Amino acid sequence: MPRAKKVLKRKGQKAGGPRKKKKEEKKVEIYDPKDITKPIPLDHSLWCEKKGASLTVVHPVKIVERRKRTDVKEIPEGQHAWEYYVHFEGMDRRMDMWVPYTQIRFEGPKNVEKTTSEDDHHKDHHDDVTKVRNFNEIQIGQYIMPTWYFSPFPAEYHRFKKLLFCEFCLSFFGHKSELDRHLKRCSW
């Protein structure tokens, strides 16, 4: 047997070339929500509570990454040991975030069927509302600054060209007399 064949035989290859490896099939993890000792598999689709200032909304999410909880040294009995980095479906990646297991839901709202025309209507309405700047300038103390974009202030202030702010507490007013009255009483 020639020397080259002996070397290939020792390496477990045939003389015709390298041995092809069998394709490894992806192992599908079956997750039982009642078993809190195991982490939720990656790429698993479920729901997540997103808490805002005044209300909590449930969004469809996909698990992107997971890590052991770092907020406690020992996980108490009966608590989940993982936290998850989730992507909110249909939202920009900037909104992705780490969430604890307590915010994850395995069942979402029942009436989730939104049509694209409804979404387009809301987007068009939002674009129409925010297309025009509602103030040309703002004044904070002695400084007057031009505005660049639409500002979400109450509709009754949209009629003013300049919005006046208290330089101490940032309360806002449409008239100079209102600001002057406020400054006499401002406790900051």
PDB file of C-alpha atoms in Angstrom:
ATOM      1  CA  MET A   1       0.000   0.000   0.000  1.00  0.00           C
ATOM      2  CA  PRO A   2       1.472   3.377  -0.959  1.00  0.00           C
ATOM      3  CA  ARG A   3       2.404   5.721   1.880  1.00  0.00           C
ATOM      4  CA  ALA A   4      -0.269   8.349   0.979  1.00  0.00           C
ATOM      5  CA  LYS A   5      -3.054   5.768   1.253  1.00  0.00           C
ATOM      6  CA  LYS A   6      -1.744   4.619   4.648  1.00  0.00           C
ATOM      7  CA  VAL A   7      -1.789   8.194   5.990  1.00  0.00           C
ATOM      8  CA  LEU A   8      -5.337   8.767   4.692  1.00  0.00           C
ATOM      9  CA  LYS A   9      -6.484   5.456   6.146  1.00  0.00           C
ATOM     10  CA  ARG A  10      -5.150   6.441   9.587  1.00  0.00           C
ATOM     11  CA  LYS A  11      -7.038   9.759   9.371  1.00  0.00           C
ATOM     12  CA  GLY A  12     -10.239   7.900   8.484  1.00  0.00           C
ATOM     13  CA  GLN A  13     -10.477   9.171   4.912  1.00  0.00           C
ATOM     14  CA  LYS A  14     -10.701   7.383   1.605  1.00  0.00           C
ATOM     15  CA  ALA A  15      -8.069   7.818  -1.025  1.00  0.00           C
ATOM     16  CA  GLY A  16     -10.608   9.577  -3.265  1.00  0.00           C
ATOM     17  CA  GLY A  17     -10.833  12.643  -1.000  1.00  0.00           C
ATOM     18  CA  PRO A  18     -12.068  13.797   2.390  1.00  0.00           C
ATOM     19  CA  ARG A  19     -14.905  11.921   3.983  1.00  0.00           C
ATOM     20  CA  LYS A  20     -18.218  13.767   3.962  1.00  0.00           C
ATOM     21  CA  LYS A  21     -19.896  14.283   7.302  1.00  0.00           C
ATOM     22  CA  LYS A  22     -23.545  13.486   7.700  1.00  0.00           C
ATOM     23  CA  LYS A  23     -25.772  16.503   8.070  1.00  0.00           C
ATOM     24  CA  GLU A  24     -26.803  16.987  11.646  1.00  0.00           C
ATOM     25  CA  GLU A  25     -30.513  17.505  11.999  1.00  0.00           C
ATOM     26  CA  LYS A  26     -31.665  20.344  14.217  1.00  0.00           C
ATOM     27  CA  LYS A  27     -33.008  19.039  17.453  1.00  0.00           C
ATOM     28  CA  VAL A  28     -36.436  20.526  18.126  1.00  0.00           C
ATOM     29  CA  GLU A  29     -36.827  21.343  21.783  1.00  0.00           C
ATOM     30  CA  ILE A  30     -40.264  20.664  23.198  1.00  0.00           C
ATOM     31  CA  TYR A  31     -40.990  23.080  25.997  1.00  0.00           C
ATOM     32  CA  ASP A  32     -43.461  22.506  28.788  1.00  0.00           C
ATOM     33  CA  PRO A  33     -44.489  25.880  30.339  1.00  0.00           C
ATOM     34  CA  LYS A  34     -45.265  24.146  33.649  1.00  0.00           C
ATOM     35  CA  ASP A  35     -41.651  22.976  34.050  1.00  0.00           C
ATOM     36  CA  ILE A  36     -39.885  26.153  35.219  1.00  0.00           C
ATOM     37  CA  THR A  37     -36.540  24.385  35.751  1.00  0.00           C
ATOM     38  CA  LYS A  38     -35.830  24.365  31.984  1.00  0.00           C
ATOM     39  CA  PRO A  39     -35.275  27.508  29.879  1.00  0.00           C
ATOM     40  CA  ILE A  40     -37.559  28.470  27.011  1.00  0.00           C
ATOM     41  CA  PRO A  41     -35.909  27.426  23.708  1.00  0.00           C
ATOM     42  CA  LEU A  42     -34.431  30.045  21.377  1.00  0.00           C
ATOM     43  CA  ASP A  43     -36.596  31.142  18.402  1.00  0.00           C
ATOM     44  CA  HIS A  44     -39.695  30.193  20.386  1.00  0.00           C
ATOM     45  CA  SER A  45     -42.670  32.477  19.583  1.00  0.00           C
ATOM     46  CA  LEU A  46     -44.884  33.589  22.454  1.00  0.00           C
ATOM     47  CA  TRP A  47     -46.241  36.778  24.074  1.00  0.00           C
ATOM     48  CA  CYS A  48     -44.694  39.369  26.360  1.00  0.00           C
ATOM     49  CA  GLU A  49     -46.131  42.096  28.571  1.00  0.00           C
ATOM     50  CA  LYS A  50     -44.635  45.479  27.742  1.00  0.00           C
ATOM     51  CA  LYS A  51     -45.235  47.902  30.572  1.00  0.00           C
ATOM     52  CA  GLY A  52     -45.723  51.545  29.689  1.00  0.00           C
ATOM     53  CA  ALA A  53     -46.250  54.610  31.820  1.00  0.00           C
ATOM     54  CA  SER A  54     -49.989  54.164  32.174  1.00  0.00           C
ATOM     55  CA  LEU A  55     -50.879  50.753  30.718  1.00  0.00           C
ATOM     56  CA  THR A  56     -49.537  47.283  29.999  1.00  0.00           C
ATOM     57  CA  VAL A  57     -49.742  45.880  26.467  1.00  0.00           C
ATOM     58  CA  VAL A  58     -49.197  42.278  25.371  1.00  0.00           C
ATOM     59  CA  HIS A  59     -47.094  41.862  22.187  1.00  0.00           C
ATOM     60  CA  PRO A  60     -46.107  38.787  20.168  1.00  0.00           C
ATOM     61  CA  VAL A  61     -42.366  38.134  20.620  1.00  0.00           C
ATOM     62  CA  LYS A  62     -39.637  35.719  19.597  1.00  0.00           C
ATOM     63  CA  ILE A  63     -36.918  34.581  22.028  1.00  0.00           C
ATOM     64  CA  VAL A  64     -33.560  35.739  20.629  1.00  0.00           C
ATOM     65  CA  GLU A  65     -31.223  34.979  23.533  1.00  0.00           C
ATOM     66  CA  ARG A  66     -31.347  33.802  27.150  1.00  0.00           C
ATOM     67  CA  ARG A  67     -29.120  34.093  30.201  1.00  0.00           C
ATOM     68  CA  LYS A  68     -29.140  33.084  33.836  1.00  0.00           C
ATOM     69  CA  ARG A  69     -30.643  35.684  36.138  1.00  0.00           C
ATOM     70  CA  THR A  70     -28.027  38.014  37.577  1.00  0.00           C
ATOM     71  CA  ASP A  71     -30.198  39.904  40.050  1.00  0.00           C
ATOM     72  CA  VAL A  72     -29.968  37.210  42.757  1.00  0.00           C
ATOM     73  CA  LYS A  73     -27.177  34.837  43.824  1.00  0.00           C
ATOM     74  CA  GLU A  74     -29.429  31.858  44.530  1.00  0.00           C
ATOM     75  CA  ILE A  75     -32.721  31.294  42.779  1.00  0.00           C
ATOM     76  CA  PRO A  76     -35.463  30.576  45.341  1.00  0.00           C
ATOM     77  CA  GLU A  77     -37.412  27.342  44.986  1.00  0.00           C
ATOM     78  CA  GLY A  78     -40.309  27.702  42.566  1.00  0.00           C
ATOM     79  CA  GLN A  79     -38.836  30.635  40.612  1.00  0.00           C
ATOM     80  CA  HIS A  80     -37.497  30.651  37.059  1.00  0.00           C
ATOM     81  CA  ALA A  81     -33.699  30.970  36.749  1.00  0.00           C
ATOM     82  CA  TRP A  82     -33.586  32.586  33.295  1.00  0.00           C
ATOM     83  CA  GLU A  83     -34.258  35.935  31.676  1.00  0.00           C
ATOM     84  CA  TYR A  84     -34.808  36.388  27.955  1.00  0.00           C
ATOM     85  CA  TYR A  85     -33.836  38.842  25.227  1.00  0.00           C
ATOM     86  CA  VAL A  86     -36.947  39.162  23.068  1.00  0.00           C
ATOM     87  CA  HIS A  87     -37.715  40.694  19.688  1.00  0.00           C
ATOM     88  CA  PHE A  88     -41.148  42.318  19.467  1.00  0.00           C
ATOM     89  CA  GLU A  89     -42.678  41.086  16.195  1.00  0.00           C
ATOM     90  CA  GLY A  90     -43.372  43.859  13.702  1.00  0.00           C
ATOM     91  CA  MET A  91     -41.286  46.395  15.625  1.00  0.00           C
ATOM     92  CA  ASP A  92     -37.837  47.838  15.042  1.00  0.00           C
ATOM     93  CA  ARG A  93     -34.872  45.970  16.576  1.00  0.00           C
ATOM     94  CA  ARG A  94     -34.211  49.014  18.779  1.00  0.00           C
ATOM     95  CA  MET A  95     -37.216  47.898  20.845  1.00  0.00           C
ATOM     96  CA  ASP A  96     -35.674  44.483  21.698  1.00  0.00           C
ATOM     97  CA  MET A  97     -35.010  44.068  25.411  1.00  0.00           C
ATOM     98  CA  TRP A  98     -34.220  41.702  28.288  1.00  0.00           C
ATOM     99  CA  VAL A  99     -37.367  40.620  30.110  1.00  0.00           C
ATOM    100  CA  PRO A 100     -37.875  38.425  33.179  1.00  0.00           C
ATOM    101  CA  TYR A 101     -39.906  35.239  32.999  1.00  0.00           C
ATOM    102  CA  THR A 102     -42.738  36.958  34.882  1.00  0.00           C
ATOM    103  CA  GLN A 103     -43.483  39.159  31.827  1.00  0.00           C
ATOM    104  CA  ILE A 104     -43.715  36.220  29.400  1.00  0.00           C
ATOM    105  CA  ARG A 105     -47.128  34.799  28.479  1.00  0.00           C
ATOM    106  CA  PHE A 106     -47.725  31.556  26.610  1.00  0.00           C
ATOM    107  CA  GLU A 107     -51.170  32.648  25.460  1.00  0.00           C
ATOM    108  CA  GLY A 108     -51.953  36.029  24.022  1.00  0.00           C
ATOM    109  CA  PRO A 109     -55.140  38.003  23.466  1.00  0.00           C
ATOM    110  CA  LYS A 110     -57.900  36.170  21.630  1.00  0.00           C
ATOM    111  CA  ASN A 111     -58.850  38.919  19.147  1.00  0.00           C
ATOM    112  CA  VAL A 112     -55.509  39.643  17.505  1.00  0.00           C
ATOM    113  CA  GLU A 113     -56.568  39.579  13.858  1.00  0.00           C
ATOM    114  CA  LYS A 114     -55.514  42.979  12.547  1.00  0.00           C
ATOM    115  CA  THR A 115     -55.725  43.662   8.871  1.00  0.00           C
ATOM    116  CA  THR A 116     -52.954  45.496   7.094  1.00  0.00           C
ATOM    117  CA  SER A 117     -55.392  48.144   5.948  1.00  0.00           C
ATOM    118  CA  GLU A 118     -56.143  49.039   9.591  1.00  0.00           C
ATOM    119  CA  ASP A 119     -52.417  49.272  10.337  1.00  0.00           C
ATOM    120  CA  ASP A 120     -51.873  51.354   7.203  1.00  0.00           C
ATOM    121  CA  HIS A 121     -54.716  53.671   8.240  1.00  0.00           C
ATOM    122  CA  HIS A 122     -53.116  54.255  11.666  1.00  0.00           C
ATOM    123  CA  LYS A 123     -49.692  54.821  10.085  1.00  0.00           C
ATOM    124  CA  ASP A 124     -51.139  57.243   7.531  1.00  0.00           C
ATOM    125  CA  HIS A 125     -53.017  59.101  10.280  1.00  0.00           C
ATOM    126  CA  HIS A 126     -49.839  59.283  12.377  1.00  0.00           C
ATOM    127  CA  ASP A 127     -47.872  60.564   9.369  1.00  0.00           C
ATOM    128  CA  ASP A 128     -50.546  63.193   8.661  1.00  0.00           C
ATOM    129  CA  VAL A 129     -50.607  64.401  12.276  1.00  0.00           C
ATOM    130  CA  THR A 130     -46.827  64.539  12.691  1.00  0.00           C
ATOM    131  CA  LYS A 131     -46.042  65.901   9.232  1.00  0.00           C
ATOM    132  CA  VAL A 132     -46.353  69.551  10.286  1.00  0.00           C
ATOM    133  CA  ARG A 133     -44.446  71.183  13.136  1.00  0.00           C
ATOM    134  CA  ASN A 134     -46.864  72.639  15.664  1.00  0.00           C
ATOM    135  CA  PHE A 135     -44.451  75.259  17.108  1.00  0.00           C
ATOM    136  CA  ASN A 136     -41.835  77.367  15.391  1.00  0.00           C
ATOM    137  CA  GLU A 137     -39.889  78.126  18.586  1.00  0.00           C
ATOM    138  CA  ILE A 138     -39.631  77.300  22.266  1.00  0.00           C
ATOM    139  CA  GLN A 139     -38.334  79.636  24.941  1.00  0.00           C
ATOM    140  CA  ILE A 140     -36.681  78.422  28.134  1.00  0.00           C
ATOM    141  CA  GLY A 141     -35.688  81.364  30.314  1.00  0.00           C
ATOM    142  CA  GLN A 142     -33.858  83.845  28.088  1.00  0.00           C
ATOM    143  CA  TYR A 143     -32.986  81.235  25.427  1.00  0.00           C
ATOM    144  CA  ILE A 144     -35.119  80.934  22.282  1.00  0.00           C
ATOM    145  CA  MET A 145     -34.638  77.835  20.142  1.00  0.00           C
ATOM    146  CA  PRO A 146     -36.166  76.841  16.798  1.00  0.00           C
ATOM    147  CA  THR A 147     -37.985  73.497  16.672  1.00  0.00           C
ATOM    148  CA  TRP A 148     -37.251  70.835  14.081  1.00  0.00           C
ATOM    149  CA  TYR A 149     -40.059  68.313  14.462  1.00  0.00           C
ATOM    150  CA  PHE A 150     -43.648  67.829  15.565  1.00  0.00           C
ATOM    151  CA  SER A 151     -44.075  67.859  19.365  1.00  0.00           C
ATOM    152  CA  PRO A 152     -46.834  65.844  21.075  1.00  0.00           C
ATOM    153  CA  PHE A 153     -48.323  68.621  23.217  1.00  0.00           C
ATOM    154  CA  PRO A 154     -52.054  68.999  23.990  1.00  0.00           C
ATOM    155  CA  ALA A 155     -54.126  70.326  21.081  1.00  0.00           C
ATOM    156  CA  GLU A 156     -55.004  73.596  22.859  1.00  0.00           C
ATOM    157  CA  TYR A 157     -51.327  74.654  22.627  1.00  0.00           C
ATOM    158  CA  HIS A 158     -51.044  74.055  18.860  1.00  0.00           C
ATOM    159  CA  ARG A 159     -52.349  77.538  18.074  1.00  0.00           C
ATOM    160  CA  PHE A 160     -49.262  79.249  19.580  1.00  0.00           C
ATOM    161  CA  LYS A 161     -46.187  79.897  17.443  1.00  0.00           C
ATOM    162  CA  LYS A 162     -43.871  79.942  20.472  1.00  0.00           C
ATOM    163  CA  LEU A 163     -44.174  77.753  23.550  1.00  0.00           C
ATOM    164  CA  LEU A 164     -42.792  79.200  26.810  1.00  0.00           C
ATOM    165  CA  PHE A 165     -41.191  76.972  29.469  1.00  0.00           C
ATOM    166  CA  CYS A 166     -40.371  77.691  33.113  1.00  0.00           C
ATOM    167  CA  GLU A 167     -36.593  77.331  33.326  1.00  0.00           C
ATOM    168  CA  PHE A 168     -36.824  75.751  36.775  1.00  0.00           C
ATOM    169  CA  CYS A 169     -39.612  73.152  36.609  1.00  0.00           C
ATOM    170  CA  LEU A 170     -40.174  72.947  32.801  1.00  0.00           C
ATOM    171  CA  SER A 171     -43.901  73.717  32.999  1.00  0.00           C
ATOM    172  CA  PHE A 172     -45.088  75.080  29.648  1.00  0.00           C
ATOM    173  CA  PHE A 173     -47.377  77.980  28.735  1.00  0.00           C
ATOM    174  CA  GLY A 174     -48.761  79.690  25.654  1.00  0.00           C
ATOM    175  CA  HIS A 175     -48.862  83.295  26.982  1.00  0.00           C
ATOM    176  CA  LYS A 176     -46.136  85.358  28.635  1.00  0.00           C
ATOM    177  CA  SER A 177     -48.581  86.480  31.345  1.00  0.00           C
ATOM    178  CA  GLU A 178     -49.218  82.837  32.337  1.00  0.00           C
ATOM    179  CA  LEU A 179     -45.483  82.214  32.616  1.00  0.00           C
ATOM    180  CA  ASP A 180     -44.978  85.397  34.690  1.00  0.00           C
ATOM    181  CA  ARG A 181     -47.774  84.371  37.093  1.00  0.00           C
ATOM    182  CA  HIS A 182     -46.241  80.893  37.397  1.00  0.00           C
ATOM    183  CA  LEU A 183     -42.720  82.276  38.069  1.00  0.00           C
ATOM    184  CA  LYS A 184     -44.029  84.251  41.080  1.00  0.00           C
ATOM    185  CA  ARG A 185     -45.269  81.000  42.647  1.00  0.00           C
ATOM    186  CA  CYS A 186     -42.727  78.467  41.351  1.00  0.00           C
ATOM    187  CA  SER A 187     -41.033  76.800  44.323  1.00  0.00           C
ATOM    188  CA  TRP A 188     -38.014  75.438  42.452  1.00  0.00           C
TER     189      TRP A 188
END
